C-alpha positions in Angstrom: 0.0 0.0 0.0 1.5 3.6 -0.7 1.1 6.1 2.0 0.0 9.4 1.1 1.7 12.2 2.9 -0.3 15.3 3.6 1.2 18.6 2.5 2.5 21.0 5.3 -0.5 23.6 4.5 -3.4 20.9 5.1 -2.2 20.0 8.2 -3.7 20.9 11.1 -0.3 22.1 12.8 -0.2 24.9 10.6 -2.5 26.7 11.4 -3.5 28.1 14.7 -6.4 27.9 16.8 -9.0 29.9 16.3 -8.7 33.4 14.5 -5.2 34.3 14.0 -4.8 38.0 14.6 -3.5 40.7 12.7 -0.3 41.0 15.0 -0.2 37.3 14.3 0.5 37.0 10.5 2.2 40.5 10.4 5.2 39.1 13.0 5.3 36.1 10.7 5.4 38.0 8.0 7.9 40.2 9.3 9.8 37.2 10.3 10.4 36.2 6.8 10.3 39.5 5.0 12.3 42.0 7.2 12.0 44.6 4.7 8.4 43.3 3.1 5.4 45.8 3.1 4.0 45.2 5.8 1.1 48.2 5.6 -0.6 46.5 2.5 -1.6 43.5 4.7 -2.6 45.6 7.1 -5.1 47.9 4.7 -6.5 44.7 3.3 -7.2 43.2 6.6 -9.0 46.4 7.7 -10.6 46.3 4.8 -12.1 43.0 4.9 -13.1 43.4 8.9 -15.2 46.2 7.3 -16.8 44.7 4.3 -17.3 41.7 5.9 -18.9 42.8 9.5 -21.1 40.3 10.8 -21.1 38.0 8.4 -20.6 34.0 8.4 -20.1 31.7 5.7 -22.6 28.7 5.1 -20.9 26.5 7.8 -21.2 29.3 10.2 -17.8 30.6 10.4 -17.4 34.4 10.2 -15.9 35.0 7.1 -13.1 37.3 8.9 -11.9 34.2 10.2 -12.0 32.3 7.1 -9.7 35.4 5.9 -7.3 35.2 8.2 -6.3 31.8 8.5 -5.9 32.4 4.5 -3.6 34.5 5.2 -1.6 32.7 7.8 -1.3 30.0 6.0 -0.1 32.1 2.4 2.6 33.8 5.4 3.6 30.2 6.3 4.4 29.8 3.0 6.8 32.6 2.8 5.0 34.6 0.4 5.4 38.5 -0.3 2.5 40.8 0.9 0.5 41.1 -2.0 -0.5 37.7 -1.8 -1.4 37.9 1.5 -3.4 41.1 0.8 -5.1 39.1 -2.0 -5.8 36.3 0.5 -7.7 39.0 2.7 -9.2 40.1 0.3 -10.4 37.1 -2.1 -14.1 36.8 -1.1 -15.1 40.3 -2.0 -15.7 40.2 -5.6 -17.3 36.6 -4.1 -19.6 38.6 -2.0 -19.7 42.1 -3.9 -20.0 41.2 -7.3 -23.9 41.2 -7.6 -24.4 43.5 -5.5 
């Protein structure tokens, strides 16, 4: 039988319990990316808390939380802060776009 090992980002190590904060994936981020742009993740995050106040996704999470372990798990994998913003922000066209 071949055994299937399970990627670093699906496993439940990576991520962290619960809601990771802001402060959170911007050390990690910093942590990586010493000279990164950090202040784009930041605007996206705020940006998302906003257009997504009070809302939950169809298993009940709140989608801010959905958001943010996106984006920790796009900072685990080293990548630059664009991405991350883009993580933040990938469910608003989702949620905006017939608006």
């Amino acid at each position: 039988m071949t055994k299937i090992e399970t990627p670093l980002f699906l496993s439940v190590e990576f991520l962290l319990p619960g809601m990771p904060t802001i402060q959170e994936i911007l050390e990690k981020f910093k942590e990586f990316h010493p000279q990164g742009d950090a202040a784009i993740i930041e605007k996206a995050y705020q940006f998302a808390q906003k257009a997504h106040e009070g809302q939950k996704r169809l298993s009940g999470q709140d989608r801010l939380e959905h958001l943010a372990q996106t984006a920790y798990t796009l900072v685990q994998l080293k990548l630059d802060a664009n991405s991350l913003a883009g993580g933040l922000l990938h469910d608003i066209l989702e949620r905006w776009a017939f608006a």
